[in-house]
Tab-separated table of C-alpha atoms and ligand atoms in Angstrom:
chain	number	residue	atom	x	y	z
A	1278	MET	CA	200.217	195.659	-14.455
A	1279	ALA	CA	203.903	194.869	-14.159
A	1280	PRO	CA	204.646	191.499	-12.555
A	1281	ARG	CA	205.559	191.855	-8.912
A	1282	VAL	CA	209.011	190.558	-8.079
A	1283	ALA	CA	208.949	188.679	-4.788
A	1284	THR	CA	211.758	188.202	-2.330
A	1285	GLY	CA	212.446	184.693	-3.599
A	1286	SER	CA	212.744	186.055	-7.122
A	1287	LEU	CA	215.266	188.658	-6.033
A	1288	ARG	CA	217.273	185.913	-4.406
A	1289	ASN	CA	217.359	184.105	-7.723
A	1290	LEU	CA	218.373	187.259	-9.557
A	1291	THR	CA	221.178	187.677	-7.033
A	1292	ARG	CA	222.130	184.099	-7.746
A	1293	VAL	CA	222.803	185.079	-11.376
A	1294	GLY	CA	225.235	187.722	-10.097
A	1295	LEU	CA	226.900	185.251	-7.759
A	1296	ASP	CA	227.957	183.114	-10.719
A	1297	PHE	CA	231.016	185.321	-10.803
A	1298	VAL	CA	231.951	184.083	-7.363
A	1299	PHE	CA	230.547	180.542	-7.326
A	1300	PRO	CA	230.754	178.049	-10.213
A	1301	PRO	CA	227.654	178.092	-12.449
A	1302	VAL	CA	225.244	175.204	-11.974
A	1303	CYS	CA	222.652	173.416	-14.114
A	1304	LEU	CA	219.271	175.180	-14.132
A	1305	ALA	CA	217.506	171.894	-13.456
A	1306	CYS	CA	219.706	169.883	-11.057
A	1307	ASP	CA	222.436	172.116	-9.564
A	1308	THR	CA	225.308	170.096	-11.123
A	1309	GLU	CA	228.251	172.332	-12.065
A	1310	THR	CA	228.190	173.575	-15.669
A	1311	SER	CA	230.625	175.488	-17.860
A	1312	SER	CA	228.544	178.651	-17.902
A	1313	SER	CA	225.449	179.983	-16.201
A	1314	GLY	CA	221.917	179.830	-17.610
A	1315	LEU	CA	222.313	176.345	-19.072
A	1316	VAL	CA	221.415	172.764	-18.217
A	1317	CYS	CA	224.003	169.997	-17.707
A	1318	VAL	CA	224.629	167.261	-20.296
A	1319	SER	CA	222.500	164.763	-18.382
A	1320	CYS	CA	219.506	167.143	-18.108
A	1321	PHE	CA	219.983	168.205	-21.741
A	1322	SER	CA	219.604	164.573	-22.797
A	1323	ARG	CA	216.194	164.596	-21.093
A	1324	LEU	CA	214.991	167.660	-23.033
A	1325	SER	CA	212.670	166.468	-25.801
A	1326	HIS	CA	212.346	168.750	-28.797
A	1327	LEU	CA	209.275	168.605	-31.001
A	1328	VAL	CA	210.513	167.308	-34.321
A	1329	GLY	CA	208.082	167.230	-37.223
A	1330	ALA	CA	205.163	168.594	-35.216
A	1331	CYS	CA	201.883	169.885	-36.629
A	1332	THR	CA	202.377	173.576	-37.481
A	1333	ARG	CA	198.933	174.381	-36.113
A	1334	CYS	CA	198.643	172.519	-32.777
A	1335	ALA	CA	202.318	171.614	-32.177
A	1336	LEU	CA	201.531	167.942	-31.517
A	1337	PRO	CA	204.108	165.509	-32.922
A	1338	LEU	CA	203.109	163.840	-36.193
A	1339	PRO	CA	203.700	160.104	-36.558
A	1340	ALA	CA	205.015	160.701	-40.097
A	1341	GLY	CA	205.066	163.432	-42.709
A	1342	ASP	CA	202.168	161.732	-44.512
A	1343	TYR	CA	199.829	162.733	-41.737
A	1344	ALA	CA	200.259	166.443	-42.467
A	1345	ASP	CA	198.663	168.394	-45.301
A	1346	ALA	CA	200.592	170.771	-47.588
A	1347	THR	CA	200.640	173.480	-44.901
A	1348	GLY	CA	202.077	171.074	-42.329
A	1349	GLN	CA	198.963	170.748	-40.204
A	1350	CYS	CA	197.652	167.460	-38.885
A	1351	MET	CA	194.363	165.898	-39.995
A	1352	SER	CA	192.663	166.911	-36.765
A	1353	CYS	CA	193.612	170.601	-37.276
A	1354	ALA	CA	192.602	170.419	-40.944
A	1355	SER	CA	189.120	169.216	-40.005
A	1356	SER	CA	188.580	171.411	-36.928
A	1357	PRO	CA	191.237	174.121	-36.805
A	1358	PRO	CA	192.009	176.032	-33.608
A	1359	PRO	CA	191.436	179.808	-33.743
A	1360	TRP	CA	195.167	180.583	-33.855
A	1361	ALA	CA	196.987	180.316	-37.193
A	1362	ALA	CA	200.161	178.551	-36.045
A	1363	ALA	CA	201.664	177.203	-32.830
A	1364	ARG	CA	205.228	176.352	-31.863
A	1365	ALA	CA	206.509	174.729	-28.672
A	1366	ALA	CA	210.127	174.629	-27.575
A	1367	PHE	CA	209.914	171.252	-25.845
A	1368	ILE	CA	207.671	168.308	-25.062
A	1369	TYR	CA	206.291	168.715	-21.531
A	1370	GLU	CA	208.246	165.902	-19.895
A	1371	GLY	CA	211.618	165.254	-18.269
A	1372	THR	CA	213.817	168.324	-17.895
A	1373	ALA	CA	211.381	170.706	-19.629
A	1374	ARG	CA	208.619	169.797	-17.178
A	1375	LYS	CA	211.000	170.252	-14.273
A	1376	LEU	CA	212.125	173.674	-15.527
A	1377	VAL	CA	208.576	174.914	-16.160
A	1378	LEU	CA	207.412	173.792	-12.710
A	1379	GLN	CA	210.450	175.218	-10.915
A	1380	ALA	CA	210.052	178.557	-12.674
A	1381	LYS	CA	206.337	178.574	-11.923
A	1382	TYR	CA	206.254	177.512	-8.304
A	1383	ALA	CA	209.742	178.296	-6.974
A	1384	ASP	CA	210.182	181.787	-8.411
A	1385	ARG	CA	213.159	180.637	-10.475
A	1386	LEU	CA	213.473	183.736	-12.650
A	1387	ASP	CA	216.899	182.532	-13.801
A	1388	ILE	CA	215.207	179.716	-15.775
A	1389	LEU	CA	213.045	182.018	-17.892
A	1390	PRO	CA	215.741	183.344	-20.284
A	1391	PHE	CA	216.649	179.722	-21.110
A	1392	LEU	CA	213.011	178.872	-21.893
A	1393	ALA	CA	212.475	182.128	-23.822
A	1394	LYS	CA	215.552	181.466	-25.972
A	1395	ALA	CA	214.313	177.964	-26.746
A	1396	ILE	CA	210.855	179.312	-27.639
A	1397	LEU	CA	212.423	181.878	-29.959
A	1398	GLN	CA	214.441	179.209	-31.729
A	1399	GLU	CA	211.217	177.424	-32.636
A	1400	GLY	CA	209.110	180.524	-33.181
A	1401	ALA	CA	211.490	182.797	-35.108
A	1402	SER	CA	209.457	182.533	-38.312
A	1403	LEU	CA	206.256	183.546	-36.499
A	1404	MET	CA	207.950	186.488	-34.798
A	1405	ARG	CA	209.247	187.867	-38.091
A	1406	ASP	CA	205.886	189.291	-39.167
A	1407	ALA	CA	204.374	189.865	-35.726
A	1408	ASP	CA	203.350	193.246	-34.332
A	1409	TYR	CA	202.672	192.432	-30.683
A	1410	VAL	CA	203.391	189.808	-28.051
A	1411	VAL	CA	200.582	189.161	-25.539
A	1412	PRO	CA	200.817	186.786	-22.553
A	1413	VAL	CA	198.003	184.514	-21.390
A	1414	PRO	CA	196.952	186.214	-18.155
A	1415	LEU	CA	196.980	184.818	-14.672
A	1416	HIS	CA	194.125	185.546	-12.315
A	1417	ARG	CA	194.876	187.958	-9.500
A	1418	THR	CA	194.311	185.431	-6.709
A	1419	ARG	CA	196.687	182.984	-8.353
A	1420	PHE	CA	199.093	185.777	-9.077
A	1421	ARG	CA	199.288	186.375	-5.365
A	1422	ARG	CA	199.709	182.722	-4.512
A	1423	ARG	CA	202.160	181.844	-7.238
A	1424	ARG	CA	203.708	185.321	-7.034
A	1425	LEU	CA	204.733	185.714	-10.660
A	1426	ASN	CA	203.106	185.227	-14.021
A	1427	GLN	CA	205.511	183.038	-15.917
A	1428	ALA	CA	203.758	183.671	-19.238
A	1429	ALA	CA	204.063	187.437	-18.786
A	1430	LEU	CA	207.780	187.203	-18.039
A	1431	LEU	CA	208.390	184.838	-20.971
A	1432	ALA	CA	206.455	187.258	-23.204
A	1433	ARG	CA	208.673	190.101	-22.034
A	1434	PHE	CA	211.876	188.214	-22.895
A	1435	ILE	CA	210.420	187.204	-26.267
A	1436	ALA	CA	209.340	190.743	-27.157
A	1437	ARG	CA	212.779	192.067	-26.235
A	1438	SER	CA	214.366	189.869	-28.889
A	1439	SER	CA	212.801	191.849	-31.707
A	1440	ARG	CA	212.918	195.501	-32.663
A	1441	GLN	CA	209.562	195.654	-34.394
A	1442	VAL	CA	207.544	193.501	-31.992
A	1443	ARG	CA	206.087	195.246	-28.947
A	1444	LEU	CA	204.773	193.740	-25.728
A	1445	ILE	CA	201.207	194.412	-24.556
A	1446	PRO	CA	201.454	192.825	-21.081
A	1447	ASP	CA	197.838	193.386	-20.102
A	1448	ALA	CA	195.918	193.116	-23.386
A	1449	LEU	CA	194.041	190.152	-21.922
A	1450	ILE	CA	192.620	190.263	-18.420
A	1451	ARG	CA	191.311	187.341	-16.406
A	1452	THR	CA	188.253	188.665	-14.663
A	1453	ARG	CA	187.369	185.732	-12.434
A	1454	ALA	CA	189.119	182.763	-10.893
A	1455	THR	CA	188.641	179.567	-12.874
A	1456	THR	CA	189.340	177.140	-10.027
A	1457	THR	CA	185.650	177.242	-9.129
A	1458	LEU	CA	184.750	175.813	-12.547
A	1459	ALA	CA	185.908	172.267	-11.828
A	1460	ARG	CA	182.488	171.100	-10.654
A	1461	LEU	CA	180.603	172.378	-13.712
A	1462	ARG	CA	179.573	170.310	-16.762
A	1463	PRO	CA	181.952	170.617	-19.754
A	1464	ASP	CA	179.632	172.954	-21.707
A	1465	GLU	CA	179.055	175.088	-18.615
A	1466	ARG	CA	182.790	175.211	-17.987
A	1467	ARG	CA	183.477	176.316	-21.529
A	1468	LEU	CA	180.975	179.159	-21.203
A	1469	ALA	CA	182.300	180.157	-17.785
A	1470	LEU	CA	185.882	180.063	-19.066
A	1471	GLU	CA	184.906	182.292	-21.981
A	1472	GLN	CA	183.464	184.758	-19.530
A	1473	ALA	CA	186.591	184.591	-17.377
A	1474	PHE	CA	188.651	186.606	-19.873
A	1475	THR	CA	188.283	190.001	-21.440
A	1476	VAL	CA	190.305	192.292	-23.694
A	1477	ALA	CA	191.493	195.482	-21.999
A	1478	ALA	CA	189.883	198.607	-23.440
A	1479	SER	CA	193.314	200.262	-23.480
A	1480	ALA	CA	194.665	197.599	-25.864
A	1481	ARG	CA	191.836	197.540	-28.418
A	1482	GLY	CA	193.250	200.280	-30.665
A	1483	ARG	CA	196.576	198.478	-31.047
A	1484	LEU	CA	194.982	195.096	-31.686
A	1485	LEU	CA	193.083	196.300	-34.765
A	1486	GLY	CA	194.577	194.712	-37.872
A	1487	SER	CA	197.616	193.446	-35.977
A	1488	HIS	CA	199.458	190.127	-35.937
A	1489	ILE	CA	199.626	188.905	-32.328
A	1490	VAL	CA	201.882	186.270	-30.826
A	1491	LEU	CA	200.175	184.820	-27.770
A	1492	VAL	CA	202.598	183.387	-25.184
A	1493	ASP	CA	202.013	180.771	-22.482
A	1494	ASP	CA	204.217	178.376	-20.534
A	1495	VAL	CA	202.431	175.101	-21.316
A	1496	LEU	CA	199.918	174.083	-23.982
A	1497	THR	CA	197.703	171.185	-22.889
A	1498	THR	CA	194.124	171.011	-24.154
A	1499	GLY	CA	194.318	174.470	-25.679
A	1500	ALA	CA	191.062	175.568	-24.005
A	1501	THR	CA	192.533	178.715	-22.493
A	1502	ALA	CA	194.634	179.573	-25.550
A	1503	SER	CA	191.569	179.115	-27.793
A	1504	ILE	CA	189.534	181.558	-25.774
A	1505	CYS	CA	192.377	184.092	-25.629
A	1506	ALA	CA	192.996	183.819	-29.385
A	1507	THR	CA	189.270	184.116	-30.152
A	1508	LEU	CA	188.968	187.245	-28.000
A	1509	LEU	CA	191.958	188.847	-29.725
A	1510	LEU	CA	190.517	188.046	-33.156
A	1511	GLN	CA	187.097	189.354	-32.139
A	1512	SER	CA	188.843	192.564	-31.076
A	1513	GLY	CA	190.131	193.027	-34.607
A	1514	ALA	CA	193.480	191.211	-34.610
A	1515	ARG	CA	194.338	190.058	-38.143
A	1516	ARG	CA	196.153	186.921	-37.023
A	1517	VAL	CA	197.032	185.212	-33.744
A	1518	ASP	CA	199.890	182.717	-33.353
A	1519	LEU	CA	200.809	180.769	-30.243
A	1520	LEU	CA	204.244	180.257	-28.688
A	1521	VAL	CA	204.733	178.041	-25.630
A	1522	ALA	CA	207.679	176.633	-23.710
A	1523	ALA	CA	206.276	173.114	-23.568
A	1524	ARG	CA	203.597	171.013	-25.215
A	1525	THR	CA	201.753	168.210	-23.396
A	1526	VAL	CA	201.715	165.308	-25.833
A	1527	LYS	CA	200.678	162.293	-23.776
A	1528	LEU	CA	196.987	161.570	-24.106
A	1529	SER	CA	196.950	160.387	-20.493
A	1530	ASP	CA	198.211	163.817	-19.384
A	1531	MET	CA	195.607	165.562	-21.495
A	1532	ALA	CA	192.544	163.460	-20.700
A	1533	GLY	CA	190.418	165.576	-18.431
A	1534	ALA	CA	193.265	168.053	-18.018
A	1535	ASP	CA	191.838	171.470	-18.653
A	1536	GLU	CA	193.937	174.509	-18.159
A	1537	TYR	CA	191.851	175.493	-15.177
A	1538	ALA	CA	192.447	172.134	-13.515
A	1539	GLU	CA	196.156	171.967	-14.203
A	1540	GLU	CA	197.111	175.435	-13.046
B	262	LIG	ZN1	221.320	169.035	-14.734
B	263	LIG	ZN1	197.442	169.797	-35.442
């Protein structure tokens, strides 16, 4: 299902066109900038890139010694996530957090190309051998409330950057709302979350033997991404990688923060 573009989103698209008339402004704070689609110097200084992160979970490594020969941290080496590699454009703080939240809750479509470009800079090596890009899905009720699926739009921009990589926008379907899971015990939540997603029958043929790049806006505990990656692998995908705009790195932000609670 193609993402529905709401009135607010159209206004923001119009805003891109109006740059010809009005001076371009920073995506994050509305300060004047030299060209549209960028952030100002001050907001740029509050964009934290992930330098020397684990190649598997995208968490920053204290030092190179903590990674094995493949670049993964000790935690990933001992209990690896189902995806093969993960890259994040930014740490989820400061300007990156502001951009992700504005795009998500204020229909700021004009922010998405900036985030997609940053994701591609980090994830170029993973895209090189990929066959398909698949977004983490948003449940229908949330889709209505939030109006657009940021992950789906990011996935579309990312797929467009490559000739050989195709987008499967609805390969994964969220079949039930996960907000109701908050009161369950952790093991019950895990099971319920697993049952909240399914692979679309129409996508199964393409998934067989393919290399998938799964796209989401933020990676926190990885619970949702794990389930999505596992489902894709169970459907015959050869490899699943993960690309996100921002990675939560603070333990305090992650403690008790499941994807279904943070959304
Ligand atoms: Zn700014
Ligand atoms: Zn790791």
